XYZ file of C-alpha atoms in Angstrom:
470
model
C -49.071 -170.105 17.910
C -47.816 -173.168 18.636
C -46.884 -173.243 14.561
C -45.367 -169.918 13.547
C -45.354 -168.597 10.270
C -42.638 -166.317 9.320
C -42.787 -163.397 7.215
C -39.089 -163.096 6.143
C -39.139 -167.100 4.707
C -36.461 -167.253 2.295
C -34.052 -169.263 4.126
C -36.581 -171.645 4.825
C -37.837 -174.314 2.349
C -39.994 -177.069 4.005
C -43.460 -176.448 4.252
C -45.617 -176.161 7.499
C -48.302 -178.295 9.698
C -51.980 -176.633 9.539
C -52.816 -174.818 12.039
C -56.190 -173.269 13.096
C -57.312 -171.661 10.486
C -58.912 -169.344 12.709
C -55.804 -168.732 14.162
C -54.430 -168.702 10.826
C -56.341 -166.190 9.645
C -55.447 -163.453 12.497
C -51.799 -164.059 11.819
C -51.553 -163.426 8.193
C -53.913 -160.015 8.839
C -50.936 -158.729 11.220
C -48.561 -159.435 8.796
C -47.404 -156.020 6.540
C -46.812 -157.540 2.945
C -49.579 -158.736 1.378
C -49.809 -162.168 2.473
C -53.607 -164.847 1.012
C -54.504 -168.294 2.160
C -55.589 -170.625 -0.348
C -57.438 -174.239 -0.398
C -56.025 -176.608 -2.982
C -58.732 -175.561 -5.461
C -57.468 -172.456 -5.759
C -59.434 -170.296 -3.794
C -59.217 -167.059 -1.208
C -59.681 -168.807 2.220
C -58.464 -165.533 3.880
C -56.382 -161.917 2.145
C -54.805 -160.000 4.858
C -55.387 -156.471 4.546
C -52.293 -155.698 2.967
C -52.947 -158.064 -0.051
C -56.836 -156.540 -0.329
C -55.231 -152.745 -0.534
C -53.010 -154.182 -3.535
C -55.395 -155.943 -4.749
C -57.998 -153.232 -4.547
C -60.982 -155.434 -2.670
C -62.779 -155.910 0.230
C -64.225 -158.822 1.460
C -65.355 -159.981 -1.938
C -61.872 -161.805 -2.205
C -62.613 -164.573 -0.459
C -64.067 -168.126 -2.986
C -62.621 -166.160 -5.284
C -59.550 -167.924 -7.413
C -55.686 -166.951 -6.460
C -55.303 -166.744 -10.584
C -58.633 -165.068 -11.105
C -58.213 -161.684 -9.229
C -53.990 -161.577 -10.072
C -53.725 -162.602 -14.011
C -57.443 -162.513 -15.179
C -57.371 -165.685 -16.242
C -59.696 -168.176 -16.179
C -58.059 -170.814 -15.676
C -54.898 -172.148 -13.140
C -51.194 -170.113 -14.586
C -49.708 -173.112 -15.554
C -52.646 -173.901 -17.966
C -52.551 -170.457 -19.218
C -48.797 -170.463 -20.600
C -47.399 -169.446 -16.569
C -45.572 -170.988 -13.602
C -47.331 -172.265 -11.283
C -46.121 -171.736 -7.463
C -48.606 -174.136 -6.700
C -48.387 -176.626 -8.957
C -44.701 -176.912 -8.460
C -45.513 -177.555 -4.444
C -47.454 -180.343 -5.136
C -44.192 -181.862 -6.899
C -41.615 -180.560 -4.744
C -43.318 -180.581 -1.247
C -41.609 -177.574 -0.287
C -41.844 -174.014 -0.518
C -40.816 -172.192 -4.223
C -41.102 -168.446 -5.099
C -41.380 -167.286 -8.898
C -41.729 -164.064 -10.240
C -45.147 -163.046 -11.749
C -46.886 -160.406 -13.298
C -50.459 -159.184 -11.899
C -53.282 -157.117 -12.538
C -52.791 -154.701 -8.974
C -54.871 -152.032 -8.363
C -52.103 -149.681 -9.568
C -51.669 -151.436 -13.429
C -49.988 -154.072 -13.865
C -47.209 -154.933 -11.610
C -44.264 -157.262 -11.270
C -44.738 -159.562 -7.485
C -42.098 -162.059 -6.522
C -44.789 -164.659 -4.849
C -43.790 -166.701 -2.320
C -46.046 -170.390 -1.853
C -45.826 -171.942 1.434
C -47.454 -175.880 1.521
C -49.522 -176.558 4.437
C -49.289 -179.762 5.210
C -52.056 -182.165 8.001
C -50.979 -184.165 11.038
C -51.142 -187.008 8.102
C -48.531 -184.999 6.179
C -51.170 -184.181 3.141
C -51.583 -180.805 1.562
C -54.706 -179.024 2.620
C -53.181 -175.493 1.780
C -51.022 -172.806 0.346
C -50.369 -169.483 2.095
C -48.844 -166.950 -1.243
C -46.525 -163.781 0.412
C -46.403 -161.258 -2.432
C -44.018 -158.324 -2.502
C -44.473 -156.205 -5.494
C -41.106 -155.034 -7.463
C -40.295 -151.471 -6.839
C -37.847 -151.740 -9.530
C -38.831 -152.897 -13.185
C -41.522 -151.565 -14.256
C -44.321 -152.006 -16.917
C -44.881 -148.336 -18.611
C -42.086 -145.684 -19.695
C -40.473 -144.209 -16.721
C -38.047 -142.124 -15.741
C -36.270 -144.759 -14.136
C -35.462 -148.534 -13.018
C -35.708 -150.933 -16.042
C -38.369 -151.676 -18.275
C -39.968 -154.915 -20.102
C -42.287 -157.325 -20.739
C -40.602 -159.766 -23.632
C -39.896 -163.514 -22.041
C -36.367 -162.846 -22.323
C -36.517 -159.654 -20.073
C -38.837 -161.509 -17.515
C -36.588 -164.556 -17.348
C -33.574 -161.978 -16.874
C -35.163 -159.792 -14.113
C -36.456 -163.438 -12.378
C -32.989 -164.321 -11.666
C -31.857 -160.729 -10.087
C -34.850 -160.536 -7.763
C -34.187 -164.384 -6.907
C -30.363 -163.769 -6.103
C -30.381 -159.742 -4.345
C -31.430 -160.732 -0.973
C -28.387 -162.541 -1.249
C -24.800 -161.208 -0.712
C -23.673 -163.904 -3.721
C -20.873 -162.104 -6.619
C -22.386 -161.582 -9.708
C -21.556 -161.607 -12.938
C -23.204 -159.171 -15.633
C -22.822 -160.599 -18.763
C -24.059 -159.149 -21.692
C -22.973 -156.572 -25.082
C -22.560 -152.666 -24.588
C -25.212 -151.105 -23.662
C -27.861 -153.537 -22.931
C -27.823 -151.509 -18.895
C -25.564 -153.723 -16.905
C -25.060 -150.730 -15.112
C -29.052 -150.067 -14.356
C -29.076 -154.125 -13.658
C -26.361 -153.563 -11.646
C -28.587 -150.135 -9.117
C -31.750 -152.801 -9.248
C -29.702 -155.843 -7.008
C -28.285 -153.172 -5.041
C -31.571 -151.124 -4.234
C -33.164 -154.862 -4.037
C -30.933 -156.345 -1.501
C -30.762 -155.685 1.796
C -27.764 -153.163 1.372
C -29.790 -150.958 0.155
C -29.430 -148.666 2.367
C -26.034 -148.212 2.498
C -23.603 -147.287 -0.399
C -24.026 -148.157 -3.940
C -19.976 -147.301 -5.232
C -19.213 -147.958 -9.169
C -15.499 -148.776 -10.503
C -15.340 -148.434 -14.077
C -12.614 -150.153 -14.774
C -11.505 -150.022 -18.598
C -10.522 -145.749 -17.657
C -8.589 -146.525 -14.620
C -4.329 -147.292 -15.285
C -2.575 -149.998 -13.605
C -0.569 -146.873 -11.382
C -3.754 -145.233 -10.329
C -6.105 -148.815 -9.953
C -4.344 -149.752 -6.357
C -4.366 -146.029 -4.839
C -8.301 -145.227 -6.539
C -9.767 -149.076 -4.637
C -7.685 -149.334 -1.897
C -6.913 -145.919 -0.646
C -3.660 -144.685 -0.156
C -1.372 -143.017 3.050
C -0.223 -139.527 3.013
C 3.657 -139.568 1.471
C 2.417 -143.201 0.071
C 3.976 -141.711 -3.778
C 4.910 -138.553 -5.578
C 1.612 -136.108 -5.009
C -0.280 -137.814 -1.911
C 0.093 -135.075 -0.289
C -2.734 -136.784 2.239
C -4.558 -139.642 2.849
C -6.748 -140.614 0.772
C -9.808 -143.824 1.629
C -10.777 -146.054 -1.097
C -13.296 -147.058 -2.639
C -13.611 -149.556 -1.140
C -13.965 -148.327 1.724
C -16.384 -146.077 1.173
C -18.769 -149.062 -0.163
C -18.611 -150.385 3.427
C -21.482 -152.238 4.020
C -23.030 -151.579 0.774
C -21.993 -152.635 -2.447
C -18.731 -152.242 -4.942
C -19.444 -152.051 -8.902
C -16.991 -153.444 -10.663
C -17.761 -152.193 -14.213
C -16.030 -153.849 -16.831
C -13.979 -156.008 -15.508
C -12.337 -157.368 -17.687
C -10.275 -154.240 -18.581
C -8.120 -154.941 -15.113
C -4.665 -154.915 -15.056
C -3.570 -158.748 -14.731
C -1.316 -157.631 -11.729
C -3.869 -155.802 -9.696
C -6.078 -159.267 -10.032
C -4.313 -160.895 -7.420
C -4.949 -157.931 -5.385
C -8.981 -157.853 -6.489
C -8.806 -161.829 -5.594
C -7.791 -161.644 -1.772
C -10.033 -158.776 -1.050
C -12.856 -161.537 -2.554
C -11.309 -164.285 -0.183
C -10.402 -162.952 3.021
C -12.507 -159.394 2.767
C -9.144 -157.196 3.479
C -6.881 -154.988 1.752
C -4.162 -152.463 2.553
C -3.637 -149.084 1.540
C -0.900 -148.106 -0.376
C 1.873 -147.495 1.622
C 0.248 -148.511 4.638
C 1.291 -151.746 6.277
C -1.557 -151.987 8.200
C -4.499 -154.769 7.010
C -8.148 -153.372 7.136
C -11.298 -155.570 6.679
C -14.224 -154.900 3.864
C -17.756 -155.852 4.323
C -18.493 -155.512 0.776
C -20.949 -157.117 -2.012
C -19.089 -157.330 -5.053
C -21.006 -157.178 -8.836
C -18.835 -157.466 -11.620
C -20.053 -156.549 -15.301
C -18.070 -156.939 -18.890
C -19.325 -157.357 -22.317
C -15.850 -159.458 -22.764
C -15.821 -163.535 -23.149
C -14.037 -163.692 -19.478
C -13.553 -167.970 -20.306
C -10.926 -166.702 -23.703
C -9.395 -164.493 -21.802
C -8.459 -166.816 -19.150
C -7.234 -169.457 -21.860
C -5.346 -167.450 -22.821
C -4.452 -166.237 -19.580
C -5.510 -162.191 -19.309
C -7.493 -163.100 -16.782
C -6.945 -164.932 -13.783
C -9.021 -168.607 -13.417
C -9.717 -168.236 -9.984
C -10.485 -164.040 -10.044
C -12.724 -165.539 -12.995
C -14.713 -168.350 -10.215
C -14.585 -166.073 -7.783
C -16.421 -163.360 -9.284
C -18.933 -165.401 -11.509
C -20.510 -166.765 -8.379
C -23.857 -166.252 -9.641
C -23.831 -165.125 -13.757
C -26.693 -163.265 -15.274
C -26.844 -162.869 -19.074
C -28.038 -159.675 -20.519
C -30.239 -159.907 -23.258
C -29.744 -158.006 -25.981
C -32.162 -155.152 -27.286
C -32.721 -157.301 -31.478
C -33.990 -160.044 -28.333
C -36.487 -158.172 -27.017
C -38.830 -157.218 -29.706
C -42.141 -156.742 -27.472
C -39.885 -154.387 -25.311
C -39.025 -151.682 -27.747
C -42.606 -149.670 -28.028
C -41.731 -149.210 -24.114
C -38.509 -148.766 -23.976
C -38.739 -146.375 -26.716
C -41.804 -144.098 -24.951
C -39.368 -144.026 -21.975
C -36.052 -143.298 -23.787
C -38.255 -140.207 -25.523
C -40.112 -138.556 -22.169
C -36.315 -138.945 -20.632
C -35.280 -136.981 -23.722
C -37.884 -133.871 -24.322
C -40.250 -134.709 -21.162
C -41.605 -131.081 -22.212
C -42.893 -131.946 -25.751
C -44.418 -135.374 -24.789
C -42.723 -136.854 -28.035
C -43.932 -139.371 -30.052
C -43.240 -142.640 -33.093
C -45.110 -142.950 -35.810
C -46.768 -146.717 -36.085
C -44.166 -147.004 -39.472
C -41.438 -145.322 -37.398
C -41.365 -147.623 -35.167
C -41.942 -150.691 -37.299
C -38.305 -149.355 -39.306
C -36.641 -149.488 -35.879
C -38.145 -152.864 -35.517
C -35.911 -153.802 -38.183
C -32.422 -152.463 -36.890
C -29.805 -155.078 -35.521
C -28.997 -152.313 -32.818
C -25.730 -153.682 -31.884
C -25.137 -150.807 -29.605
C -28.789 -151.951 -28.052
C -30.136 -149.482 -26.086
C -27.576 -146.881 -25.789
C -27.216 -146.907 -29.594
C -31.831 -146.554 -29.642
C -31.218 -143.695 -27.211
C -28.886 -141.780 -29.855
C -31.270 -142.377 -32.318
C -34.216 -140.975 -30.780
C -31.893 -138.220 -29.630
C -30.487 -137.284 -32.944
C -34.332 -138.892 -34.766
C -35.323 -135.633 -32.085
C -32.733 -133.085 -32.895
C -34.044 -133.343 -37.093
C -38.472 -133.400 -36.350
C -40.514 -130.031 -35.294
C -43.422 -132.094 -35.402
C -45.143 -133.276 -31.797
C -44.050 -137.467 -33.887
C -41.230 -138.723 -35.332
C -42.104 -140.358 -38.690
C -40.317 -143.004 -40.383
C -38.159 -140.221 -42.243
C -36.807 -139.109 -39.603
C -35.609 -142.008 -38.338
C -34.135 -142.500 -41.470
C -32.062 -139.306 -41.805
C -31.328 -140.599 -38.464
C -29.865 -143.763 -39.257
C -28.035 -142.129 -41.832
C -26.002 -140.203 -39.780
C -24.891 -143.222 -38.899
C -24.065 -144.983 -41.838
C -21.643 -141.924 -43.295
C -20.040 -142.357 -40.107
C -18.987 -145.776 -41.254
C -17.833 -144.931 -44.963
C -14.674 -145.452 -46.353
C -13.540 -141.635 -46.888
C -12.521 -143.043 -50.426
C -16.353 -143.725 -51.540
C -17.232 -140.608 -50.569
C -17.586 -139.706 -54.691
C -19.585 -142.960 -54.365
C -22.663 -141.694 -51.742
C -25.400 -142.087 -52.243
C -27.798 -139.164 -53.017
C -30.000 -139.093 -50.168
C -27.059 -139.189 -47.861
C -26.841 -137.223 -44.570
C -24.407 -134.729 -45.628
C -25.728 -133.591 -49.022
C -29.291 -132.842 -47.815
C -29.718 -129.372 -47.096
C -30.632 -127.051 -43.871
C -33.702 -126.090 -42.751
C -37.246 -127.341 -42.797
C -38.566 -130.269 -40.859
C -36.710 -133.871 -41.315
C -39.088 -134.909 -42.665
C -40.084 -132.316 -45.794
C -36.001 -132.361 -46.351
C -36.283 -136.277 -46.947
C -39.243 -136.146 -49.000
C -37.165 -133.427 -51.523
C -34.116 -135.445 -51.548
C -37.107 -138.535 -52.749
C -37.595 -135.691 -56.018
C -33.897 -134.827 -56.621
C -33.122 -138.744 -57.383
C -35.361 -138.679 -60.979
C -37.025 -141.771 -62.584
C -34.143 -141.988 -65.364
C -32.124 -142.844 -62.256
C -33.941 -145.543 -60.389
C -34.512 -146.501 -63.787
C -31.141 -147.043 -64.934
C -30.357 -148.476 -60.933
C -33.511 -151.291 -61.737
C -32.558 -152.194 -65.138
C -28.395 -153.366 -64.649
C -29.635 -154.240 -61.024
C -28.920 -157.941 -60.358
C -29.330 -157.679 -56.468
C -32.583 -157.984 -54.001
C -34.173 -154.805 -53.383
C -32.595 -155.161 -49.858
C -29.578 -154.507 -51.744
C -30.206 -151.769 -53.573
C -31.979 -149.846 -50.795
C -29.073 -149.746 -48.895
C -26.850 -148.736 -51.581
C -29.095 -146.035 -51.738
C -28.883 -145.008 -48.019
C -32.617 -145.795 -47.295
C -34.946 -148.430 -46.277
C -35.908 -151.082 -47.868
C -40.108 -150.029 -47.141
C -38.646 -146.367 -48.556
C -37.576 -148.260 -51.349
C -40.785 -150.087 -52.376
C -42.923 -146.834 -51.406
C -41.398 -145.253 -54.224
C -41.573 -147.236 -56.984
C -44.342 -148.426 -56.114
C -45.843 -143.941 -56.510
C -43.461 -144.103 -59.341
C -45.473 -147.416 -61.204
C -41.867 -149.429 -60.970
C -43.457 -152.629 -58.932
């Protein structure tokens, strides 16, 4: 072909001159990745075998619109609430890349799209080539591993992950504890050109200042007491792969300058050695700390911060991913109890949706594990979730307030029976007279009363309604 169309076009940004259509169709057919050729009106002119396999069609794809096949839309993506790479290419005149959610033969999947405009000799756009790449490490159904979600906040984060993953740029993952920074780091590695090489995590918060240098860079025999043999460090172990520095804000200040040297020059020395070694690693770091504040206070080097934070990605908290809660809960339950196929009732799921989850997905996992223990059924009801939540509340209470604990406190619940039956019995022990007495002298809100009783507002309302008090 006179005008070669590269299947590895991420480094190119310009459109290409349109070759003969038959020649181009033949070329696309030989590419391993799914490709289609579209006209300016979104109609599919040609689809290669990989695309037909991905979208479950043979000859019937030709003549249909790309948005109908991939999205099941009746209008272009940008008119249906999505970002359209074709519309963006019209404005920019260049190649465009975007993350979309597509309907494929395997169900809904995340797909990276790279769209290349085709020009005629007069510089007019005559069509577009779309290359599709299914994202392997993010899912829309419960999975044993990988990222899971479909909320706008999750999709925005995933789009950044997929855009930066193929590069060697240093990535800083920012977010609250329990948001899955280690999982995102693994996804970045698995989606990179270094995927076949080691992924080496370093828990910076667990390393003392004396151990940090030795663990990271290794040491020679006799470098210090008990160094009976030479040892390779984690940087050396991660050669040609990815080094993940988790909780990077906990790196001792005296060690930060040595890490900076590694980032700037790619060189390091083992403890006890004068030999300079070369490192070929990609650095991904993560923290829940406020590093800019630490920089201003002199607790974190500014030059190191800028080297680590080449491409920052903020992970959304669980409370910003309300749409993902059912997916995450199902996935966690299947991981925790694969043999029981246990599910949450709709009321229990609704109750979970009202929790702040300051510990995010990790806290959700702990809560679900407790709820599993507290129920013997195949469904986790709202009462079991309330009991699991109460166990957390009891941990946060001041021991001096033990005498004031609610009648419904988890520590007062008898052993035996199901969680649902136990909590129902606890409600019965909370006499009508006690409730009336509380209500008569209560000047706060129902939400505050429920909190004092140690139950959800929804449960309190149901009990009051059953007793004719509302």
